[in-house]
């Protein structure tokens, strides 16, 4: 049984920097980590990747040969990878004995909310290699400063959760920079817990661009409330405690906390229901990079 993370999110939310920082943290707490770059547009990697999709296909070649733009080219690349999934499976086989996997995916949101090829790739890997994966969906925390953008982020998170059908954790990344974008209309808990969205309506009405769509916005907020699935945790990739708290949530969601246990069903249920209080911080942490991508 192999565990790992599927790292997704819009462009600029910090996915690559997250993979770099997370791999450092996990290595320092004693795990063997392999990062798999599945973004054919990411040609400036700050981390050492065990597998790189550019060895199979490059976005620049696709765009040139097929006269496609970057969005169409990424869809083509994911479709090509799905059809050549055995290439990825063979590359992963030497790693699944004792490695924790981080999959760095492209930032095109349509791949995870509309198209099926990325989902099919993940499902095939899960079935062929018996993987236990959690989707880590990063959203830039500065979107909380704009009510309209925050609602859009909620809709994207919800549609991605429903589309991928994986254990899922939504993360407000770059939380250390949020004060640079101005004051929040409400306390941070309002945005992480996704509390009553009707309170946002007044602030949306203050913006002439969104006031004309008031009825539509209300209906969209009702959809989010009715599902009741979306909430967020926060992340400062430079902060050891922040990264450690996120790792605890991920380990609980994909079952990593049970992987070394040999106990009764009662003991399993106690751990599943209780807060985690492990010593994730017994190792000194190397300086982590700032989320800039």
PDB file of C-alpha atoms in Angstrom:
ATOM      1  CA  UNK A   1       0.000   0.000   0.000  1.00  0.00           C
ATOM      2  CA  UNK A   2       1.516   3.292  -1.152  1.00  0.00           C
ATOM      3  CA  UNK A   3       0.472   6.747   0.041  1.00  0.00           C
ATOM      4  CA  UNK A   4       0.756  10.138  -1.574  1.00  0.00           C
ATOM      5  CA  UNK A   5      -0.754  13.459  -2.584  1.00  0.00           C
ATOM      6  CA  UNK A   6      -2.285  14.763  -5.797  1.00  0.00           C
ATOM      7  CA  UNK A   7      -1.345  18.459  -5.755  1.00  0.00           C
ATOM      8  CA  UNK A   8      -3.722  20.616  -7.791  1.00  0.00           C
ATOM      9  CA  UNK A   9      -4.950  24.197  -7.965  1.00  0.00           C
ATOM     10  CA  UNK A  10      -5.189  27.241 -10.247  1.00  0.00           C
ATOM     11  CA  UNK A  11      -2.070  28.812 -11.797  1.00  0.00           C
ATOM     12  CA  UNK A  12      -0.068  30.862  -9.319  1.00  0.00           C
ATOM     13  CA  UNK A  13      -1.399  29.175  -6.180  1.00  0.00           C
ATOM     14  CA  UNK A  14       2.020  27.731  -5.307  1.00  0.00           C
ATOM     15  CA  UNK A  15       1.801  24.061  -6.312  1.00  0.00           C
ATOM     16  CA  UNK A  16       5.439  23.626  -7.326  1.00  0.00           C
ATOM     17  CA  UNK A  17       6.703  25.524  -4.299  1.00  0.00           C
ATOM     18  CA  UNK A  18       4.376  23.410  -2.160  1.00  0.00           C
ATOM     19  CA  UNK A  19       5.831  20.191  -3.574  1.00  0.00           C
ATOM     20  CA  UNK A  20       9.336  21.490  -2.916  1.00  0.00           C
ATOM     21  CA  UNK A  21       8.590  22.511   0.672  1.00  0.00           C
ATOM     22  CA  UNK A  22       6.470  19.456   1.463  1.00  0.00           C
ATOM     23  CA  UNK A  23       9.119  17.060   0.146  1.00  0.00           C
ATOM     24  CA  UNK A  24      11.697  18.736   2.404  1.00  0.00           C
ATOM     25  CA  UNK A  25       9.432  18.492   5.431  1.00  0.00           C
ATOM     26  CA  UNK A  26       8.520  14.843   4.866  1.00  0.00           C
ATOM     27  CA  UNK A  27      12.170  13.920   4.312  1.00  0.00           C
ATOM     28  CA  UNK A  28      13.107  15.559   7.598  1.00  0.00           C
ATOM     29  CA  UNK A  29      10.504  13.574   9.552  1.00  0.00           C
ATOM     30  CA  UNK A  30      11.914  10.353   8.152  1.00  0.00           C
ATOM     31  CA  UNK A  31       9.924   9.541   5.023  1.00  0.00           C
ATOM     32  CA  UNK A  32      11.363   8.680   1.650  1.00  0.00           C
ATOM     33  CA  UNK A  33       9.701  11.051  -0.795  1.00  0.00           C
ATOM     34  CA  UNK A  34       9.517  11.093  -4.575  1.00  0.00           C
ATOM     35  CA  UNK A  35       8.069  14.044  -6.497  1.00  0.00           C
ATOM     36  CA  UNK A  36       6.483  13.278  -9.862  1.00  0.00           C
ATOM     37  CA  UNK A  37       6.129  16.244 -12.199  1.00  0.00           C
ATOM     38  CA  UNK A  38       3.085  15.791 -14.433  1.00  0.00           C
ATOM     39  CA  UNK A  39       2.986  19.402 -15.621  1.00  0.00           C
ATOM     40  CA  UNK A  40       4.429  19.511 -19.154  1.00  0.00           C
ATOM     41  CA  UNK A  41       4.580  23.320 -18.972  1.00  0.00           C
ATOM     42  CA  UNK A  42       6.745  23.359 -15.850  1.00  0.00           C
ATOM     43  CA  UNK A  43      10.305  23.481 -17.159  1.00  0.00           C
ATOM     44  CA  UNK A  44      11.910  25.273 -14.174  1.00  0.00           C
ATOM     45  CA  UNK A  45      11.617  22.820 -11.290  1.00  0.00           C
ATOM     46  CA  UNK A  46      13.024  23.864  -7.896  1.00  0.00           C
ATOM     47  CA  UNK A  47      13.000  20.255  -6.703  1.00  0.00           C
ATOM     48  CA  UNK A  48      14.598  17.049  -7.923  1.00  0.00           C
ATOM     49  CA  UNK A  49      11.843  15.010  -9.517  1.00  0.00           C
ATOM     50  CA  UNK A  50      11.923  11.235  -9.711  1.00  0.00           C
ATOM     51  CA  UNK A  51       9.714  11.210 -12.823  1.00  0.00           C
ATOM     52  CA  UNK A  52       9.190  14.025 -15.307  1.00  0.00           C
ATOM     53  CA  UNK A  53       6.408  14.009 -17.891  1.00  0.00           C
ATOM     54  CA  UNK A  54       8.686  15.968 -20.234  1.00  0.00           C
ATOM     55  CA  UNK A  55      10.539  12.707 -20.825  1.00  0.00           C
ATOM     56  CA  UNK A  56       7.324  11.539 -22.498  1.00  0.00           C
ATOM     57  CA  UNK A  57       5.824  14.700 -23.986  1.00  0.00           C
ATOM     58  CA  UNK A  58       6.530  18.438 -23.957  1.00  0.00           C
ATOM     59  CA  UNK A  59       3.916  21.166 -24.130  1.00  0.00           C
ATOM     60  CA  UNK A  60       6.063  23.331 -26.413  1.00  0.00           C
ATOM     61  CA  UNK A  61       6.336  20.483 -28.956  1.00  0.00           C
ATOM     62  CA  UNK A  62       2.582  19.867 -28.864  1.00  0.00           C
ATOM     63  CA  UNK A  63       1.770  23.539 -29.383  1.00  0.00           C
ATOM     64  CA  UNK A  64       4.201  23.760 -32.293  1.00  0.00           C
ATOM     65  CA  UNK A  65       3.227  20.534 -34.043  1.00  0.00           C
ATOM     66  CA  UNK A  66      -0.541  20.833 -33.627  1.00  0.00           C
ATOM     67  CA  UNK A  67      -0.983  24.633 -33.652  1.00  0.00           C
ATOM     68  CA  UNK A  68      -2.591  24.594 -30.222  1.00  0.00           C
ATOM     69  CA  UNK A  69      -2.631  27.220 -27.492  1.00  0.00           C
ATOM     70  CA  UNK A  70      -1.424  26.442 -23.979  1.00  0.00           C
ATOM     71  CA  UNK A  71      -4.848  25.304 -22.715  1.00  0.00           C
ATOM     72  CA  UNK A  72      -5.517  23.012 -25.651  1.00  0.00           C
ATOM     73  CA  UNK A  73      -1.948  21.776 -25.487  1.00  0.00           C
ATOM     74  CA  UNK A  74      -2.304  20.770 -21.822  1.00  0.00           C
ATOM     75  CA  UNK A  75      -5.506  18.866 -22.564  1.00  0.00           C
ATOM     76  CA  UNK A  76      -3.678  17.072 -25.387  1.00  0.00           C
ATOM     77  CA  UNK A  77      -0.760  16.223 -23.068  1.00  0.00           C
ATOM     78  CA  UNK A  78      -3.043  14.775 -20.397  1.00  0.00           C
ATOM     79  CA  UNK A  79      -4.911  12.763 -23.025  1.00  0.00           C
ATOM     80  CA  UNK A  80      -1.586  11.480 -24.360  1.00  0.00           C
ATOM     81  CA  UNK A  81      -0.453  10.512 -20.865  1.00  0.00           C
ATOM     82  CA  UNK A  82      -3.717   8.663 -20.250  1.00  0.00           C
ATOM     83  CA  UNK A  83      -3.223   6.639 -23.416  1.00  0.00           C
ATOM     84  CA  UNK A  84       0.373   5.911 -22.407  1.00  0.00           C
ATOM     85  CA  UNK A  85      -0.342   5.261 -18.730  1.00  0.00           C
ATOM     86  CA  UNK A  86       1.827   2.126 -18.805  1.00  0.00           C
ATOM     87  CA  UNK A  87       4.867   4.389 -19.250  1.00  0.00           C
ATOM     88  CA  UNK A  88       4.073   6.111 -15.954  1.00  0.00           C
ATOM     89  CA  UNK A  89       3.216   2.853 -14.197  1.00  0.00           C
ATOM     90  CA  UNK A  90       6.580   1.325 -15.122  1.00  0.00           C
ATOM     91  CA  UNK A  91       8.385   4.436 -13.924  1.00  0.00           C
ATOM     92  CA  UNK A  92       6.532   4.303 -10.602  1.00  0.00           C
ATOM     93  CA  UNK A  93       7.038   0.610  -9.859  1.00  0.00           C
ATOM     94  CA  UNK A  94      10.595   0.998  -8.452  1.00  0.00           C
ATOM     95  CA  UNK A  95       9.317   3.753  -6.119  1.00  0.00           C
ATOM     96  CA  UNK A  96       6.261   2.110  -4.597  1.00  0.00           C
ATOM     97  CA  UNK A  97       8.192  -0.199  -2.294  1.00  0.00           C
ATOM     98  CA  UNK A  98       9.057   2.456   0.260  1.00  0.00           C
ATOM     99  CA  UNK A  99       8.400   5.960  -1.109  1.00  0.00           C
ATOM    100  CA  UNK A 100       5.750   8.554  -0.371  1.00  0.00           C
ATOM    101  CA  UNK A 101       4.566  10.142  -3.636  1.00  0.00           C
ATOM    102  CA  UNK A 102       3.848  13.772  -4.507  1.00  0.00           C
ATOM    103  CA  UNK A 103       2.180  14.311  -7.896  1.00  0.00           C
ATOM    104  CA  UNK A 104       2.620  17.867  -9.207  1.00  0.00           C
ATOM    105  CA  UNK A 105      -0.196  18.421 -11.729  1.00  0.00           C
ATOM    106  CA  UNK A 106      -0.809  21.300 -14.194  1.00  0.00           C
ATOM    107  CA  UNK A 107      -2.696  24.385 -13.084  1.00  0.00           C
ATOM    108  CA  UNK A 108      -5.405  24.322 -15.739  1.00  0.00           C
ATOM    109  CA  UNK A 109      -8.558  24.058 -13.633  1.00  0.00           C
ATOM    110  CA  UNK A 110     -10.648  22.512 -16.432  1.00  0.00           C
ATOM    111  CA  UNK A 111      -8.565  19.352 -16.160  1.00  0.00           C
ATOM    112  CA  UNK A 112      -9.962  18.677 -12.682  1.00  0.00           C
ATOM    113  CA  UNK A 113     -13.463  20.103 -12.918  1.00  0.00           C
ATOM    114  CA  UNK A 114     -14.593  19.316 -16.493  1.00  0.00           C
ATOM    115  CA  UNK A 115     -12.311  16.990 -18.453  1.00  0.00           C
ATOM    116  CA  UNK A 116     -11.974  13.330 -17.515  1.00  0.00           C
ATOM    117  CA  UNK A 117      -8.402  12.525 -18.587  1.00  0.00           C
ATOM    118  CA  UNK A 118      -6.675  13.681 -15.382  1.00  0.00           C
ATOM    119  CA  UNK A 119      -9.247  11.833 -13.277  1.00  0.00           C
ATOM    120  CA  UNK A 120      -8.799   8.719 -15.403  1.00  0.00           C
ATOM    121  CA  UNK A 121      -5.011   8.902 -14.985  1.00  0.00           C
ATOM    122  CA  UNK A 122      -5.366   9.076 -11.201  1.00  0.00           C
ATOM    123  CA  UNK A 123      -7.909   6.244 -11.073  1.00  0.00           C
ATOM    124  CA  UNK A 124      -5.752   3.988 -13.242  1.00  0.00           C
ATOM    125  CA  UNK A 125      -2.724   4.569 -11.028  1.00  0.00           C
ATOM    126  CA  UNK A 126      -4.796   3.818  -7.926  1.00  0.00           C
ATOM    127  CA  UNK A 127      -6.039   0.525  -9.379  1.00  0.00           C
ATOM    128  CA  UNK A 128      -2.795  -0.652 -10.977  1.00  0.00           C
ATOM    129  CA  UNK A 129      -0.477   0.261  -8.086  1.00  0.00           C
ATOM    130  CA  UNK A 130      -2.832   0.142  -5.076  1.00  0.00           C
ATOM    131  CA  UNK A 131      -2.204   3.790  -4.206  1.00  0.00           C
ATOM    132  CA  UNK A 132      -3.860   5.711  -1.378  1.00  0.00           C
ATOM    133  CA  UNK A 133      -3.990   9.308  -2.556  1.00  0.00           C
ATOM    134  CA  UNK A 134      -5.371  12.556  -1.162  1.00  0.00           C
ATOM    135  CA  UNK A 135      -6.134  15.517  -3.403  1.00  0.00           C
ATOM    136  CA  UNK A 136      -4.563  18.675  -1.984  1.00  0.00           C
ATOM    137  CA  UNK A 137      -6.308  21.603  -3.673  1.00  0.00           C
ATOM    138  CA  UNK A 138      -4.431  24.880  -3.227  1.00  0.00           C
ATOM    139  CA  UNK A 139      -6.218  28.228  -3.471  1.00  0.00           C
ATOM    140  CA  UNK A 140      -4.387  31.540  -3.086  1.00  0.00           C
ATOM    141  CA  UNK A 141      -5.475  33.088   0.226  1.00  0.00           C
ATOM    142  CA  UNK A 142      -5.651  36.577  -1.261  1.00  0.00           C
ATOM    143  CA  UNK A 143      -8.947  35.598  -2.953  1.00  0.00           C
ATOM    144  CA  UNK A 144     -10.587  35.962   0.475  1.00  0.00           C
ATOM    145  CA  UNK A 145     -10.084  39.716   0.178  1.00  0.00           C
ATOM    146  CA  UNK A 146     -12.564  39.890  -2.713  1.00  0.00           C
ATOM    147  CA  UNK A 147     -16.021  38.389  -1.996  1.00  0.00           C
ATOM    148  CA  UNK A 148     -16.667  37.629  -5.669  1.00  0.00           C
ATOM    149  CA  UNK A 149     -13.359  35.839  -6.110  1.00  0.00           C
ATOM    150  CA  UNK A 150     -13.907  33.948  -2.864  1.00  0.00           C
ATOM    151  CA  UNK A 151     -17.257  32.609  -4.105  1.00  0.00           C
ATOM    152  CA  UNK A 152     -15.559  31.582  -7.366  1.00  0.00           C
ATOM    153  CA  UNK A 153     -12.893  29.734  -5.357  1.00  0.00           C
ATOM    154  CA  UNK A 154     -15.612  27.922  -3.416  1.00  0.00           C
ATOM    155  CA  UNK A 155     -17.349  26.845  -6.623  1.00  0.00           C
ATOM    156  CA  UNK A 156     -14.075  25.623  -8.101  1.00  0.00           C
ATOM    157  CA  UNK A 157     -13.249  23.689  -4.934  1.00  0.00           C
ATOM    158  CA  UNK A 158     -16.696  22.094  -4.830  1.00  0.00           C
ATOM    159  CA  UNK A 159     -16.712  21.085  -8.501  1.00  0.00           C
ATOM    160  CA  UNK A 160     -13.198  19.639  -8.176  1.00  0.00           C
ATOM    161  CA  UNK A 161     -14.178  17.609  -5.111  1.00  0.00           C
ATOM    162  CA  UNK A 162     -17.206  16.165  -6.887  1.00  0.00           C
ATOM    163  CA  UNK A 163     -15.287  15.508 -10.092  1.00  0.00           C
ATOM    164  CA  UNK A 164     -12.231  13.737  -8.670  1.00  0.00           C
ATOM    165  CA  UNK A 165     -14.006  11.693  -5.966  1.00  0.00           C
ATOM    166  CA  UNK A 166     -10.853  11.448  -3.834  1.00  0.00           C
ATOM    167  CA  UNK A 167     -10.141  12.207  -0.182  1.00  0.00           C
ATOM    168  CA  UNK A 168      -9.836  15.956  -0.512  1.00  0.00           C
ATOM    169  CA  UNK A 169      -8.299  18.828   1.444  1.00  0.00           C
ATOM    170  CA  UNK A 170      -8.743  22.441   0.362  1.00  0.00           C
ATOM    171  CA  UNK A 171      -5.885  24.711   1.372  1.00  0.00           C
ATOM    172  CA  UNK A 172      -5.612  28.498   1.525  1.00  0.00           C
ATOM    173  CA  UNK A 173      -1.978  28.867   0.501  1.00  0.00           C
ATOM    174  CA  UNK A 174       0.296  31.880   1.096  1.00  0.00           C
ATOM    175  CA  UNK A 175      -1.638  32.712   4.247  1.00  0.00           C
ATOM    176  CA  UNK A 176       1.413  34.620   5.491  1.00  0.00           C
ATOM    177  CA  UNK A 177       0.908  37.164   2.688  1.00  0.00           C
ATOM    178  CA  UNK A 178      -2.816  37.771   3.103  1.00  0.00           C
ATOM    179  CA  UNK A 179      -2.354  41.013   5.077  1.00  0.00           C
ATOM    180  CA  UNK A 180      -0.591  42.518   2.066  1.00  0.00           C
ATOM    181  CA  UNK A 181      -3.909  42.582   0.186  1.00  0.00           C
ATOM    182  CA  UNK A 182      -5.922  44.570   2.724  1.00  0.00           C
ATOM    183  CA  UNK A 183      -8.294  43.814   5.564  1.00  0.00           C
ATOM    184  CA  UNK A 184     -10.738  40.939   5.428  1.00  0.00           C
ATOM    185  CA  UNK A 185     -14.441  41.693   5.753  1.00  0.00           C
ATOM    186  CA  UNK A 186     -14.764  38.954   8.394  1.00  0.00           C
ATOM    187  CA  UNK A 187     -12.517  36.926  10.668  1.00  0.00           C
ATOM    188  CA  UNK A 188     -10.387  34.289   8.976  1.00  0.00           C
ATOM    189  CA  UNK A 189     -12.552  31.543  10.508  1.00  0.00           C
ATOM    190  CA  UNK A 190     -15.458  32.747   8.375  1.00  0.00           C
ATOM    191  CA  UNK A 191     -13.490  31.907   5.231  1.00  0.00           C
ATOM    192  CA  UNK A 192     -11.930  28.640   6.387  1.00  0.00           C
ATOM    193  CA  UNK A 193     -15.153  27.203   7.829  1.00  0.00           C
ATOM    194  CA  UNK A 194     -17.279  28.595   4.944  1.00  0.00           C
ATOM    195  CA  UNK A 195     -19.898  29.975   7.288  1.00  0.00           C
ATOM    196  CA  UNK A 196     -23.215  31.563   6.287  1.00  0.00           C
ATOM    197  CA  UNK A 197     -22.479  32.996   2.839  1.00  0.00           C
ATOM    198  CA  UNK A 198     -25.492  35.294   2.989  1.00  0.00           C
ATOM    199  CA  UNK A 199     -23.287  37.672   4.985  1.00  0.00           C
ATOM    200  CA  UNK A 200     -21.197  38.182   1.858  1.00  0.00           C
ATOM    201  CA  UNK A 201     -24.169  39.525  -0.073  1.00  0.00           C
ATOM    202  CA  UNK A 202     -23.897  43.043   1.358  1.00  0.00           C
ATOM    203  CA  UNK A 203     -20.218  43.263   0.388  1.00  0.00           C
ATOM    204  CA  UNK A 204     -20.932  41.929  -3.080  1.00  0.00           C
ATOM    205  CA  UNK A 205     -23.602  44.591  -3.554  1.00  0.00           C
ATOM    206  CA  UNK A 206     -20.981  47.291  -2.932  1.00  0.00           C
ATOM    207  CA  UNK A 207     -19.189  46.285  -6.114  1.00  0.00           C
ATOM    208  CA  UNK A 208     -21.034  47.584  -9.186  1.00  0.00           C
ATOM    209  CA  UNK A 209     -19.578  44.761 -11.268  1.00  0.00           C
ATOM    210  CA  UNK A 210     -21.180  42.051  -9.121  1.00  0.00           C
ATOM    211  CA  UNK A 211     -24.332  43.888  -7.953  1.00  0.00           C
ATOM    212  CA  UNK A 212     -26.036  43.219 -11.298  1.00  0.00           C
ATOM    213  CA  UNK A 213     -25.511  39.486 -10.765  1.00  0.00           C
ATOM    214  CA  UNK A 214     -26.935  39.503  -7.253  1.00  0.00           C
ATOM    215  CA  UNK A 215     -29.583  36.852  -7.876  1.00  0.00           C
ATOM    216  CA  UNK A 216     -27.128  34.554  -9.645  1.00  0.00           C
ATOM    217  CA  UNK A 217     -24.576  34.950  -6.853  1.00  0.00           C
ATOM    218  CA  UNK A 218     -27.207  34.138  -4.224  1.00  0.00           C
ATOM    219  CA  UNK A 219     -28.207  30.962  -6.051  1.00  0.00           C
ATOM    220  CA  UNK A 220     -24.572  29.882  -6.387  1.00  0.00           C
ATOM    221  CA  UNK A 221     -23.993  30.479  -2.677  1.00  0.00           C
ATOM    222  CA  UNK A 222     -27.077  28.385  -1.928  1.00  0.00           C
ATOM    223  CA  UNK A 223     -25.621  25.522  -3.967  1.00  0.00           C
ATOM    224  CA  UNK A 224     -22.381  25.689  -1.963  1.00  0.00           C
ATOM    225  CA  UNK A 225     -24.316  25.792   1.326  1.00  0.00           C
ATOM    226  CA  UNK A 226     -26.594  22.923   0.298  1.00  0.00           C
ATOM    227  CA  UNK A 227     -23.678  20.608  -0.428  1.00  0.00           C
ATOM    228  CA  UNK A 228     -21.915  21.595   2.780  1.00  0.00           C
ATOM    229  CA  UNK A 229     -18.679  19.954   1.658  1.00  0.00           C
ATOM    230  CA  UNK A 230     -16.214  22.795   1.301  1.00  0.00           C
ATOM    231  CA  UNK A 231     -13.944  24.095   4.012  1.00  0.00           C
ATOM    232  CA  UNK A 232     -10.316  25.174   4.088  1.00  0.00           C
ATOM    233  CA  UNK A 233      -7.199  24.760   6.131  1.00  0.00           C
ATOM    234  CA  UNK A 234      -4.458  27.376   5.970  1.00  0.00           C
ATOM    235  CA  UNK A 235      -0.816  27.014   4.975  1.00  0.00           C
ATOM    236  CA  UNK A 236       2.354  29.012   5.348  1.00  0.00           C
ATOM    237  CA  UNK A 237       4.904  26.818   3.590  1.00  0.00           C
ATOM    238  CA  UNK A 238       7.718  28.497   5.517  1.00  0.00           C
ATOM    239  CA  UNK A 239       6.233  27.629   8.910  1.00  0.00           C
ATOM    240  CA  UNK A 240       7.057  24.212  10.369  1.00  0.00           C
ATOM    241  CA  UNK A 241       3.930  24.012  12.507  1.00  0.00           C
ATOM    242  CA  UNK A 242       1.646  25.033   9.630  1.00  0.00           C
ATOM    243  CA  UNK A 243       3.103  22.362   7.327  1.00  0.00           C
ATOM    244  CA  UNK A 244       2.958  19.774  10.122  1.00  0.00           C
ATOM    245  CA  UNK A 245      -0.717  20.457  10.814  1.00  0.00           C
ATOM    246  CA  UNK A 246      -1.507  19.973   7.134  1.00  0.00           C
ATOM    247  CA  UNK A 247       0.445  16.700   7.033  1.00  0.00           C
ATOM    248  CA  UNK A 248      -1.649  15.434   9.956  1.00  0.00           C
ATOM    249  CA  UNK A 249      -4.863  16.137   8.039  1.00  0.00           C
ATOM    250  CA  UNK A 250      -3.547  14.466   4.889  1.00  0.00           C
ATOM    251  CA  UNK A 251      -2.327  11.396   6.784  1.00  0.00           C
ATOM    252  CA  UNK A 252      -5.710  11.019   8.399  1.00  0.00           C
ATOM    253  CA  UNK A 253      -7.603  11.410   5.123  1.00  0.00           C
ATOM    254  CA  UNK A 254      -5.684   8.789   3.124  1.00  0.00           C
ATOM    255  CA  UNK A 255      -5.147   6.353   5.990  1.00  0.00           C
ATOM    256  CA  UNK A 256      -1.410   6.756   6.418  1.00  0.00           C
ATOM    257  CA  UNK A 257      -1.876   6.919  10.204  1.00  0.00           C
ATOM    258  CA  UNK A 258      -3.157   3.331  10.150  1.00  0.00           C
ATOM    259  CA  UNK A 259      -0.457   1.924   7.857  1.00  0.00           C
ATOM    260  CA  UNK A 260       1.840   0.703  10.641  1.00  0.00           C
ATOM    261  CA  UNK A 261      -0.871  -0.313  13.096  1.00  0.00           C
ATOM    262  CA  UNK A 262      -1.861  -3.828  14.038  1.00  0.00           C
ATOM    263  CA  UNK A 263      -4.716  -3.338  16.435  1.00  0.00           C
ATOM    264  CA  UNK A 264      -8.401  -3.840  17.021  1.00  0.00           C
ATOM    265  CA  UNK A 265     -11.260  -2.056  15.309  1.00  0.00           C
ATOM    266  CA  UNK A 266     -11.881  -0.174  18.547  1.00  0.00           C
ATOM    267  CA  UNK A 267      -8.367   1.285  18.542  1.00  0.00           C
ATOM    268  CA  UNK A 268      -8.698   2.253  14.887  1.00  0.00           C
ATOM    269  CA  UNK A 269     -11.961   4.067  15.573  1.00  0.00           C
ATOM    270  CA  UNK A 270     -10.411   5.932  18.510  1.00  0.00           C
ATOM    271  CA  UNK A 271      -7.644   7.290  16.303  1.00  0.00           C
ATOM    272  CA  UNK A 272     -10.013   8.088  13.442  1.00  0.00           C
ATOM    273  CA  UNK A 273     -12.289  10.138  15.708  1.00  0.00           C
ATOM    274  CA  UNK A 274      -9.714  11.853  17.903  1.00  0.00           C
ATOM    275  CA  UNK A 275      -7.397  14.786  17.142  1.00  0.00           C
ATOM    276  CA  UNK A 276      -3.890  13.779  16.177  1.00  0.00           C
ATOM    277  CA  UNK A 277      -1.108  14.642  18.564  1.00  0.00           C
ATOM    278  CA  UNK A 278       2.068  13.194  17.098  1.00  0.00           C
ATOM    279  CA  UNK A 279       5.554  14.539  17.358  1.00  0.00           C
ATOM    280  CA  UNK A 280       5.949  15.766  13.787  1.00  0.00           C
ATOM    281  CA  UNK A 281       8.394  18.404  14.924  1.00  0.00           C
ATOM    282  CA  UNK A 282      11.181  16.340  16.450  1.00  0.00           C
ATOM    283  CA  UNK A 283      13.446  17.025  13.471  1.00  0.00           C
ATOM    284  CA  UNK A 284      14.927  20.454  12.683  1.00  0.00           C
ATOM    285  CA  UNK A 285      13.373  21.936   9.560  1.00  0.00           C
ATOM    286  CA  UNK A 286      15.447  23.328   6.744  1.00  0.00           C
ATOM    287  CA  UNK A 287      14.435  26.774   5.456  1.00  0.00           C
ATOM    288  CA  UNK A 288      11.453  26.383   3.154  1.00  0.00           C
ATOM    289  CA  UNK A 289      10.868  28.447   0.065  1.00  0.00           C
ATOM    290  CA  UNK A 290       8.331  31.220  -0.150  1.00  0.00           C
ATOM    291  CA  UNK A 291       5.248  30.556  -2.286  1.00  0.00           C
ATOM    292  CA  UNK A 292       5.952  32.621  -5.360  1.00  0.00           C
ATOM    293  CA  UNK A 293       4.586  30.459  -8.150  1.00  0.00           C
TER     294      UNK A 293
END
